[in-house]
PDB file of N, CA and C in Angstrom:
ATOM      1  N   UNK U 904      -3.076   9.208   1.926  1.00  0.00           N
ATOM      2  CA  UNK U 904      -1.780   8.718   2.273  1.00  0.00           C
ATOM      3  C   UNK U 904      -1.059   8.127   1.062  1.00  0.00           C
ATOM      4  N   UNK U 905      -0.312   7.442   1.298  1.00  0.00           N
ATOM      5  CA  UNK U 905       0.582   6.823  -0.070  1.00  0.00           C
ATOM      6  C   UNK U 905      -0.172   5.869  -0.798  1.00  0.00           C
ATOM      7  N   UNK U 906      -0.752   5.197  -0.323  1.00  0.00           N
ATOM      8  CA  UNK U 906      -1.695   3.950  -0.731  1.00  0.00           C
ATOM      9  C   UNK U 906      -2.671   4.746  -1.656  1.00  0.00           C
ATOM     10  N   UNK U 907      -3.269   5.966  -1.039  1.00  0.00           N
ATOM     11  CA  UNK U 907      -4.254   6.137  -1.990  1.00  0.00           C
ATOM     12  C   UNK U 907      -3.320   7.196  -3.344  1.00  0.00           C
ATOM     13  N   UNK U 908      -2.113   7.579  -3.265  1.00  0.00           N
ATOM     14  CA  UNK U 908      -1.858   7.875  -3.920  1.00  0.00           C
ATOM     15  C   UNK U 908      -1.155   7.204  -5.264  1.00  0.00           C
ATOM     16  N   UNK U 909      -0.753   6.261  -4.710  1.00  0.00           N
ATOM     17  CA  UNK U 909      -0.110   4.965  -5.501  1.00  0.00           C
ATOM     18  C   UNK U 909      -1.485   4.354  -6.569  1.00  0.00           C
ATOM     19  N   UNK U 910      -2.566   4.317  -5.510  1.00  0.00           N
ATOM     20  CA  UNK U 910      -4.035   4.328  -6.390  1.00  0.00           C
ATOM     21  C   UNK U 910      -4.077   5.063  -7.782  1.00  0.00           C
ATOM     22  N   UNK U 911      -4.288   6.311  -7.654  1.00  0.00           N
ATOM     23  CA  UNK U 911      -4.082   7.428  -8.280  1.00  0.00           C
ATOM     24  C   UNK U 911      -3.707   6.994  -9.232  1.00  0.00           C
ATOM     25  N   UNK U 912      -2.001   7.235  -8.721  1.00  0.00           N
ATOM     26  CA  UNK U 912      -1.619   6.734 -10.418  1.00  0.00           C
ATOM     27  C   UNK U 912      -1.669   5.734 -11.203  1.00  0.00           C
ATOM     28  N   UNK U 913      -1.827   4.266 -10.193  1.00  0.00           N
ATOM     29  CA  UNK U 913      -2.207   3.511 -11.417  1.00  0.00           C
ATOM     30  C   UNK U 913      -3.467   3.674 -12.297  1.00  0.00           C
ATOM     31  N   UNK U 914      -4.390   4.268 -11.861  1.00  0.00           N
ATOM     32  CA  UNK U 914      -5.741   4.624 -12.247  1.00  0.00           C
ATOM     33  C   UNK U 914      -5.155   5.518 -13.244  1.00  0.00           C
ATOM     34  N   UNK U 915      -4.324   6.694 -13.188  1.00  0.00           N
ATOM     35  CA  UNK U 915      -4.215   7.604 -14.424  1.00  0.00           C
ATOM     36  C   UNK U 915      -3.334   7.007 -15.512  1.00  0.00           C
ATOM     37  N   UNK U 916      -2.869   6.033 -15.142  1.00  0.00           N
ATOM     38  CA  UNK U 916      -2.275   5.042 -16.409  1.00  0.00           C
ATOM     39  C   UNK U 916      -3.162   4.255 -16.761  1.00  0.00           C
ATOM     40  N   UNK U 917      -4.636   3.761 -16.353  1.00  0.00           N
ATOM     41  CA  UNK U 917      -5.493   2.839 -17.064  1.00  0.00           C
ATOM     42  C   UNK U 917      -5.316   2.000 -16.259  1.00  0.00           C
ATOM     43  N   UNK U 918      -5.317   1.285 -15.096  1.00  0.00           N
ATOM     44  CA  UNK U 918      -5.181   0.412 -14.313  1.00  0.00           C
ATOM     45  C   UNK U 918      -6.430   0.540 -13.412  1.00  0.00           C
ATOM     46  N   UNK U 919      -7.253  -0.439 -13.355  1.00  0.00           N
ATOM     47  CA  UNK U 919      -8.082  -0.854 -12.178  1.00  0.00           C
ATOM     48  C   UNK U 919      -7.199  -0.754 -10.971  1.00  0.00           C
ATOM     49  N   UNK U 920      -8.319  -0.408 -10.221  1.00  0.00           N
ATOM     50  CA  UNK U 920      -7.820  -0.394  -9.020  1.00  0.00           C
ATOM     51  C   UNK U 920      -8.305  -0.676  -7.565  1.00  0.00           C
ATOM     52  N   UNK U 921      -7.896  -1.642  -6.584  1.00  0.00           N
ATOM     53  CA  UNK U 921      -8.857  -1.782  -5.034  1.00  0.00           C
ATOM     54  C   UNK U 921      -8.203  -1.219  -4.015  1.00  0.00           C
ATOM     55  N   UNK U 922      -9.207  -0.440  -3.648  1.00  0.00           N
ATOM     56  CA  UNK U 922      -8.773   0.182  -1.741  1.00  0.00           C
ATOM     57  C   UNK U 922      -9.256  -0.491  -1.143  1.00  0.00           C
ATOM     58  N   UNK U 923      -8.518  -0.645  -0.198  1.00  0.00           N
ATOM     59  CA  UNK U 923      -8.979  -1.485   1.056  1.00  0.00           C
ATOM     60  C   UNK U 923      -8.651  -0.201   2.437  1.00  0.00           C
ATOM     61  N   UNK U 924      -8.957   0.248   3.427  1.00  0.00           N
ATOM     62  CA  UNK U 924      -8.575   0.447   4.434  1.00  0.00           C
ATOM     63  C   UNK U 924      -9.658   0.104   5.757  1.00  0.00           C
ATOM     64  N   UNK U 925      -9.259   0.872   6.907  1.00  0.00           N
ATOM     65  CA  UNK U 925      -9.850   0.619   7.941  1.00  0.00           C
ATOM     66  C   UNK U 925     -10.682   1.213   8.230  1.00  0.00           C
ATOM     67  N   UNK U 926     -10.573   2.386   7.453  1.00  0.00           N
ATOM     68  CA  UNK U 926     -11.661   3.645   7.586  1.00  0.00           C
ATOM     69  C   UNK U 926     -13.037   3.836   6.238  1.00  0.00           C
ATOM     70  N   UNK U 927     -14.282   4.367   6.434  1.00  0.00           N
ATOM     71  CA  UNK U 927     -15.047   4.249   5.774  1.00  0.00           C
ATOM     72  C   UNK U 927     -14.699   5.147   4.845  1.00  0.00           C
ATOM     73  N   UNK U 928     -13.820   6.108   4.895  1.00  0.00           N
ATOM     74  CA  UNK U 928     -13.124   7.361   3.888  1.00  0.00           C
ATOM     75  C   UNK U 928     -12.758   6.740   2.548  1.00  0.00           C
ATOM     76  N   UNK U 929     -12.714   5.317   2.079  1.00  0.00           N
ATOM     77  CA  UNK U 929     -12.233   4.407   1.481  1.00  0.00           C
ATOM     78  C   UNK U 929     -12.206   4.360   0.177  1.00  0.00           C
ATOM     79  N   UNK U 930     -14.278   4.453   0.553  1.00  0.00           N
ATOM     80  CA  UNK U 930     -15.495   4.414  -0.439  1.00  0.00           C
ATOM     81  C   UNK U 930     -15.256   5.242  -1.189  1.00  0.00           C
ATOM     82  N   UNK U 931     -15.120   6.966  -0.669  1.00  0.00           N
ATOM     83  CA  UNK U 931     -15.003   7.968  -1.378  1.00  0.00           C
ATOM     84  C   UNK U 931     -14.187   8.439  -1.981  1.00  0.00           C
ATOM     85  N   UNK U 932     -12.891   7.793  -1.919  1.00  0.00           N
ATOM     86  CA  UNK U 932     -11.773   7.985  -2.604  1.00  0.00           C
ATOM     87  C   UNK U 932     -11.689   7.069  -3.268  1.00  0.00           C
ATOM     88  N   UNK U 933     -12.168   6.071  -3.357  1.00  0.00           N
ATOM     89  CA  UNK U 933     -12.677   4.749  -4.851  1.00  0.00           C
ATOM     90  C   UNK U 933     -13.437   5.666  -6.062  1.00  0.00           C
ATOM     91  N   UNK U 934     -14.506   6.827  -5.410  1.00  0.00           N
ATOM     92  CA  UNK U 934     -15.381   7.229  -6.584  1.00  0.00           C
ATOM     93  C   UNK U 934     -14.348   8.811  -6.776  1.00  0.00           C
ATOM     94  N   UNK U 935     -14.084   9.112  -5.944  1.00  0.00           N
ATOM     95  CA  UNK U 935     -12.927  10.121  -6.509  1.00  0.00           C
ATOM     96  C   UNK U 935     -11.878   9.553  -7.807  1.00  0.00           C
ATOM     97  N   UNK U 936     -11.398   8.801  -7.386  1.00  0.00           N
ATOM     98  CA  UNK U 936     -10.033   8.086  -8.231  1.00  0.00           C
ATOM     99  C   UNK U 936     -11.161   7.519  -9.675  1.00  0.00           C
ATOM    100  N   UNK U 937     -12.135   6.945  -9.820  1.00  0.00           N
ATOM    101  CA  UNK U 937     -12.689   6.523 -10.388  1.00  0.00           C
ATOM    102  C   UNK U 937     -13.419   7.909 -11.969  1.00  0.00           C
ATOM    103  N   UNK U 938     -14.182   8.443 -10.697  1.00  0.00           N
ATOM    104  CA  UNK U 938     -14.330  10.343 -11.884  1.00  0.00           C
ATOM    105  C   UNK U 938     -12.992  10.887 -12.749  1.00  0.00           C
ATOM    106  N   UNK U 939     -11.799  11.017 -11.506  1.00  0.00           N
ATOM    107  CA  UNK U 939     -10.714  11.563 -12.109  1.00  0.00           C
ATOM    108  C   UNK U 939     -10.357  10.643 -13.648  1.00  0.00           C
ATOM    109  N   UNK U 940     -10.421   9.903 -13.372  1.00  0.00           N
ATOM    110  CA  UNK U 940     -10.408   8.708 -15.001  1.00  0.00           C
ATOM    111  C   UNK U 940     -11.487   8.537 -15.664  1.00  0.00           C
ATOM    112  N   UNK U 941     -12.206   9.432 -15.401  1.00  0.00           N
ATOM    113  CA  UNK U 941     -13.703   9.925 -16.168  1.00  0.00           C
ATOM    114  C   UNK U 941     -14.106   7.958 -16.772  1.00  0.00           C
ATOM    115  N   UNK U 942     -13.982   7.511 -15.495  1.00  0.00           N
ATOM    116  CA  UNK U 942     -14.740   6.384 -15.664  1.00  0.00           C
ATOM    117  C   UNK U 942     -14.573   5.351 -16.693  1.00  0.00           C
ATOM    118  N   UNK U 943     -13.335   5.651 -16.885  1.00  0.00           N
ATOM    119  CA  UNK U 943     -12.360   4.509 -17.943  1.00  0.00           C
ATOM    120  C   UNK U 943     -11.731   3.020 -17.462  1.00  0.00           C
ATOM    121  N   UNK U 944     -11.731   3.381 -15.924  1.00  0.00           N
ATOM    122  CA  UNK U 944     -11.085   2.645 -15.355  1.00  0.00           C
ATOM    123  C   UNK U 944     -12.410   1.857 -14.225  1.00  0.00           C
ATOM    124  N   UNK U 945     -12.453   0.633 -13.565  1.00  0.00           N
ATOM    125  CA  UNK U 945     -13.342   0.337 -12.979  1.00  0.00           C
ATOM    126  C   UNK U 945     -12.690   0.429 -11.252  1.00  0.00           C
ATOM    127  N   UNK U 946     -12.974   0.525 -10.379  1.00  0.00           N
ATOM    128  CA  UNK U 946     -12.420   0.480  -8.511  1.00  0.00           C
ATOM    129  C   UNK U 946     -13.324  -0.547  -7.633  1.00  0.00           C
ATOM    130  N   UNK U 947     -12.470  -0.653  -6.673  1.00  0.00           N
ATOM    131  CA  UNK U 947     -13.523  -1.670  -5.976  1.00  0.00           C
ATOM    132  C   UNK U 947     -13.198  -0.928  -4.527  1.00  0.00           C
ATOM    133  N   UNK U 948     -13.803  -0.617  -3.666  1.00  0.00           N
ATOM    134  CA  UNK U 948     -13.243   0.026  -2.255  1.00  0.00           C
ATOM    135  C   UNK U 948     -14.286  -0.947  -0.966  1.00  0.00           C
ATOM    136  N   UNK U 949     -13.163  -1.329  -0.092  1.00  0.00           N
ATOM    137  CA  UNK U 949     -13.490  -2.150   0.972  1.00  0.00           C
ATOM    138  C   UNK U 949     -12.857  -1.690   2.045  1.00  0.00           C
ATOM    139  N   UNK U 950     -14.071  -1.530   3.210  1.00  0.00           N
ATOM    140  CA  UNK U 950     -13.661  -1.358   4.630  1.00  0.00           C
ATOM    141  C   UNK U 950     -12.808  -2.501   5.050  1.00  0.00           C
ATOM    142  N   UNK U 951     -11.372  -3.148   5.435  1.00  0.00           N
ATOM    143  CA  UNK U 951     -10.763  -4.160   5.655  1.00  0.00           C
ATOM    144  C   UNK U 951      -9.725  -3.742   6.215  1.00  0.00           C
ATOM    145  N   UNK U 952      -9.747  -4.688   7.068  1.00  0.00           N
ATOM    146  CA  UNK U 952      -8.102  -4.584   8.219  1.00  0.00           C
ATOM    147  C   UNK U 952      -7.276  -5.235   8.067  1.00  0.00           C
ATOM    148  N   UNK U 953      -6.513  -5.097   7.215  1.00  0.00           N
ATOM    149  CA  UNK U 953      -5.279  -5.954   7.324  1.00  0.00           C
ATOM    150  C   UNK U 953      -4.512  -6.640   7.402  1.00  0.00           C
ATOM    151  N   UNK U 954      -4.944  -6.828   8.992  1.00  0.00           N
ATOM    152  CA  UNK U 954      -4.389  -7.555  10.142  1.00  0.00           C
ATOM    153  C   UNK U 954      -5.333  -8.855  10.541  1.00  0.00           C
ATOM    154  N   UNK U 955      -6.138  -8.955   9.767  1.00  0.00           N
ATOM    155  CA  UNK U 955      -7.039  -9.785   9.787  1.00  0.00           C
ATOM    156  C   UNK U 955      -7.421 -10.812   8.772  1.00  0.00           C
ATOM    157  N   UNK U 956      -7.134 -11.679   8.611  1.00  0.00           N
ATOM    158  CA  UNK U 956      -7.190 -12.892   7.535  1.00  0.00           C
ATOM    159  C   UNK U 956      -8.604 -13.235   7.041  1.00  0.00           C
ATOM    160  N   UNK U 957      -9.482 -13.284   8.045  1.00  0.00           N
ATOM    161  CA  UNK U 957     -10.936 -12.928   8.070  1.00  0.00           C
ATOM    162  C   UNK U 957     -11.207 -12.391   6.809  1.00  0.00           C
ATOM    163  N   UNK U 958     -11.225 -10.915   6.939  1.00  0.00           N
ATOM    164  CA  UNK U 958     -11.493  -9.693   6.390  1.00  0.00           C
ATOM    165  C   UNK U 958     -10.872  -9.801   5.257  1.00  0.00           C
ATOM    166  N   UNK U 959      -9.611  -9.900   4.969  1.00  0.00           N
ATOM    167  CA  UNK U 959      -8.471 -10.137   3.785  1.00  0.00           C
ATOM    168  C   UNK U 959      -8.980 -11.310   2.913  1.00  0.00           C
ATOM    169  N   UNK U 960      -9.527 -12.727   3.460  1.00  0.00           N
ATOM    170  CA  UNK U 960     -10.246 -13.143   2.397  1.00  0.00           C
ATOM    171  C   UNK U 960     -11.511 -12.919   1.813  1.00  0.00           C
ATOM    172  N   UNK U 961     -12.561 -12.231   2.651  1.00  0.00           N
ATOM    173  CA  UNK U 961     -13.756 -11.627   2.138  1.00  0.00           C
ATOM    174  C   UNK U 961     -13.233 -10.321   1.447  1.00  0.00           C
ATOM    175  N   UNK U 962     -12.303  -9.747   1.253  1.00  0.00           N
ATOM    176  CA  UNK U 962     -11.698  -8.853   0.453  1.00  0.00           C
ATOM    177  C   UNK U 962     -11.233  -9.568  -0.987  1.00  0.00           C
ATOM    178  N   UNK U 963     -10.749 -10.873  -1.213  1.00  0.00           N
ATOM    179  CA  UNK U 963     -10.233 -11.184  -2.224  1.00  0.00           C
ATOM    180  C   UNK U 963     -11.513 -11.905  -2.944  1.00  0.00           C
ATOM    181  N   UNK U 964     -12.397 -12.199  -1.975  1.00  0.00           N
ATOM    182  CA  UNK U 964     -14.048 -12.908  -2.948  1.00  0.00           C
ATOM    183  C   UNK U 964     -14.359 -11.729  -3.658  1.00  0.00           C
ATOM    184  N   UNK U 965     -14.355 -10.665  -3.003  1.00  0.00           N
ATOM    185  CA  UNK U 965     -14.718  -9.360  -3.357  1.00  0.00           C
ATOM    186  C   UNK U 965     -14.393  -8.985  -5.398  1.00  0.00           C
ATOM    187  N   UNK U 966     -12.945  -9.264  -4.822  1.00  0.00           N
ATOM    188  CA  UNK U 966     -12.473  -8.595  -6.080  1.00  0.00           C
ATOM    189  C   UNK U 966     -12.714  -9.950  -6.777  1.00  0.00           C
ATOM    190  N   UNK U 967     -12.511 -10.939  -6.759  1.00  0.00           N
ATOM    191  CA  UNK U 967     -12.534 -12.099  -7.810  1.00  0.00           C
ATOM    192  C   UNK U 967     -14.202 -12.297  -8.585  1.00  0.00           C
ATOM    193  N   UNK U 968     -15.577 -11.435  -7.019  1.00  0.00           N
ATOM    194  CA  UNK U 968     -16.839 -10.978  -8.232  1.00  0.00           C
ATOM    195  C   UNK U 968     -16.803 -10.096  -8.742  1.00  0.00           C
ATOM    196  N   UNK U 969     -15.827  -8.986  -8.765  1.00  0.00           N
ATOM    197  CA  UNK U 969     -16.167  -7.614  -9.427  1.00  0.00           C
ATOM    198  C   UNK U 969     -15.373  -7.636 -10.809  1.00  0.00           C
ATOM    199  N   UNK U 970     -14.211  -8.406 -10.648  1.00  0.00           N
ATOM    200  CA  UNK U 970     -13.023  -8.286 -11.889  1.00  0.00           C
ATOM    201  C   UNK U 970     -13.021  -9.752 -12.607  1.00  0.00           C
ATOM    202  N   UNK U 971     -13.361  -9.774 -13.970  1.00  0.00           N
ATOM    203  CA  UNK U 971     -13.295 -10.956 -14.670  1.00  0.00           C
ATOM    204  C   UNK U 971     -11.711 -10.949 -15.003  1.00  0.00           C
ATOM    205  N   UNK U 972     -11.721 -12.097 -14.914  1.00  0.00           N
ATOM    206  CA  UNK U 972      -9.843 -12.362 -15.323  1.00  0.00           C
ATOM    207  C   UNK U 972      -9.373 -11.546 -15.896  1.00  0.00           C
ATOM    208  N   UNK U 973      -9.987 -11.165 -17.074  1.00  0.00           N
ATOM    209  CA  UNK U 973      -8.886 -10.302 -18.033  1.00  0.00           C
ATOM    210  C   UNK U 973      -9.061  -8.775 -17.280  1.00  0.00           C
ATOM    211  N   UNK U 974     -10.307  -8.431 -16.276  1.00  0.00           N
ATOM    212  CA  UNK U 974      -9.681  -6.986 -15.919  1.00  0.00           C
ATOM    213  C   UNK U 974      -9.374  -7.104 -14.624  1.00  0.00           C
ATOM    214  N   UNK U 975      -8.972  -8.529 -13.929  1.00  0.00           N
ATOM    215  CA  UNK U 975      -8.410  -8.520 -12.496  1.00  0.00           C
ATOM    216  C   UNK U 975      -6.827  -7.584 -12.449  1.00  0.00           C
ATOM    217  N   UNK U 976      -7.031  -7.143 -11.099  1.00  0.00           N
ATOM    218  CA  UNK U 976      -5.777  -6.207 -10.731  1.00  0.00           C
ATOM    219  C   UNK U 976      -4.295  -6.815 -10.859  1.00  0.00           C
ATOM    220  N   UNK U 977      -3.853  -6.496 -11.532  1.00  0.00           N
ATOM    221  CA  UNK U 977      -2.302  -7.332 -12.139  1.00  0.00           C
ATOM    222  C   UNK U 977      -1.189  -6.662 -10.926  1.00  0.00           C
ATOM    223  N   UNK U 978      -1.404  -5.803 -10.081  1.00  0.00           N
ATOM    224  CA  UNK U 978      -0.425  -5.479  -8.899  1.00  0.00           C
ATOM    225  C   UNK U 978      -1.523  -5.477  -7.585  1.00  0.00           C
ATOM    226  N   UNK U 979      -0.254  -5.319  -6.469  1.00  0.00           N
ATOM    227  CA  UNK U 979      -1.141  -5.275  -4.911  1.00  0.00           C
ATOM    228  C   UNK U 979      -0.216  -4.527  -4.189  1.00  0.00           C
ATOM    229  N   UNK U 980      -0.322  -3.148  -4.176  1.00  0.00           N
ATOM    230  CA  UNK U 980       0.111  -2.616  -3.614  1.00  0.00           C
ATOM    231  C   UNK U 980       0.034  -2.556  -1.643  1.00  0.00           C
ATOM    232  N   UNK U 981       0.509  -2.943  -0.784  1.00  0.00           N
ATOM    233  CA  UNK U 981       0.316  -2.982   0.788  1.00  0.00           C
ATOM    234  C   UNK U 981       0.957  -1.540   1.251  1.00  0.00           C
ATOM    235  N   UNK U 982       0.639  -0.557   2.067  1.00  0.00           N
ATOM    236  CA  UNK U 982       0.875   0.266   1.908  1.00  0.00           C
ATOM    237  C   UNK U 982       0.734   1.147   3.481  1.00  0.00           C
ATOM    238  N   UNK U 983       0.025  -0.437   4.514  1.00  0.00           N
ATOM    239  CA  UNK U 983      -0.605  -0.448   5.822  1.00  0.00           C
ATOM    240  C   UNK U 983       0.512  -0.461   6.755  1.00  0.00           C
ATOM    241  N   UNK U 984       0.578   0.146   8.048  1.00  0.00           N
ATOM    242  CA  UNK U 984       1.510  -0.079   8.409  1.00  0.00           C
ATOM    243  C   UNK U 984       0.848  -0.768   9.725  1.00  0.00           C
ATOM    244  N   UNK U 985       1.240  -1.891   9.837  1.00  0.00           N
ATOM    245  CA  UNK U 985       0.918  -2.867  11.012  1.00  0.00           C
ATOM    246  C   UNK U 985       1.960  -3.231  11.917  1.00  0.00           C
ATOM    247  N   UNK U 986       1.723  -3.362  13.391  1.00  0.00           N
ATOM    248  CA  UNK U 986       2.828  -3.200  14.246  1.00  0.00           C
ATOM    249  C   UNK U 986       2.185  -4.969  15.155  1.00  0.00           C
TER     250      UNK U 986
END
């Protein structure tokens, strides 16, 4: 969808990058996006809903152990559509 494409490109400009969605499809398009940048770039991919504050902060512990300051994600793309 757009989210993972918005991924994409920041990844082909050198940008880290985190998926989050609802679906386990998530994972595999973290190590897709990740190869395509022949591994220049680092990803983080999390099953997370959204809509859920819960989930959204065990999503941000997430990234704050995987990314040391200087390679934390400098954008946040939202891309979910919640009703």
């Amino acid at each position: 969808g757009i989210g993972n494409a918005i991924a994409r490109l920041f990844a082909k400009n050198g940008a880290n990058v985190v998926l989050a969605d609802m679906t386990p499809s998530v994972v595999e398009a973290a190590k897709e996006i990740e190869h395509e940048a022949q591994n220049k770039i680092r990803t983080l991919s999390a099953q997370c809903d959204v809509s859920n504050s819960e989930q959204v902060n065990r999503l941000f512990d997430q990234i704050r152990k995987k990314f040391p300051d200087a390679q934390a994600p400098n954008v946040i793309v939202n891309s979910a559509g919640i009703t």
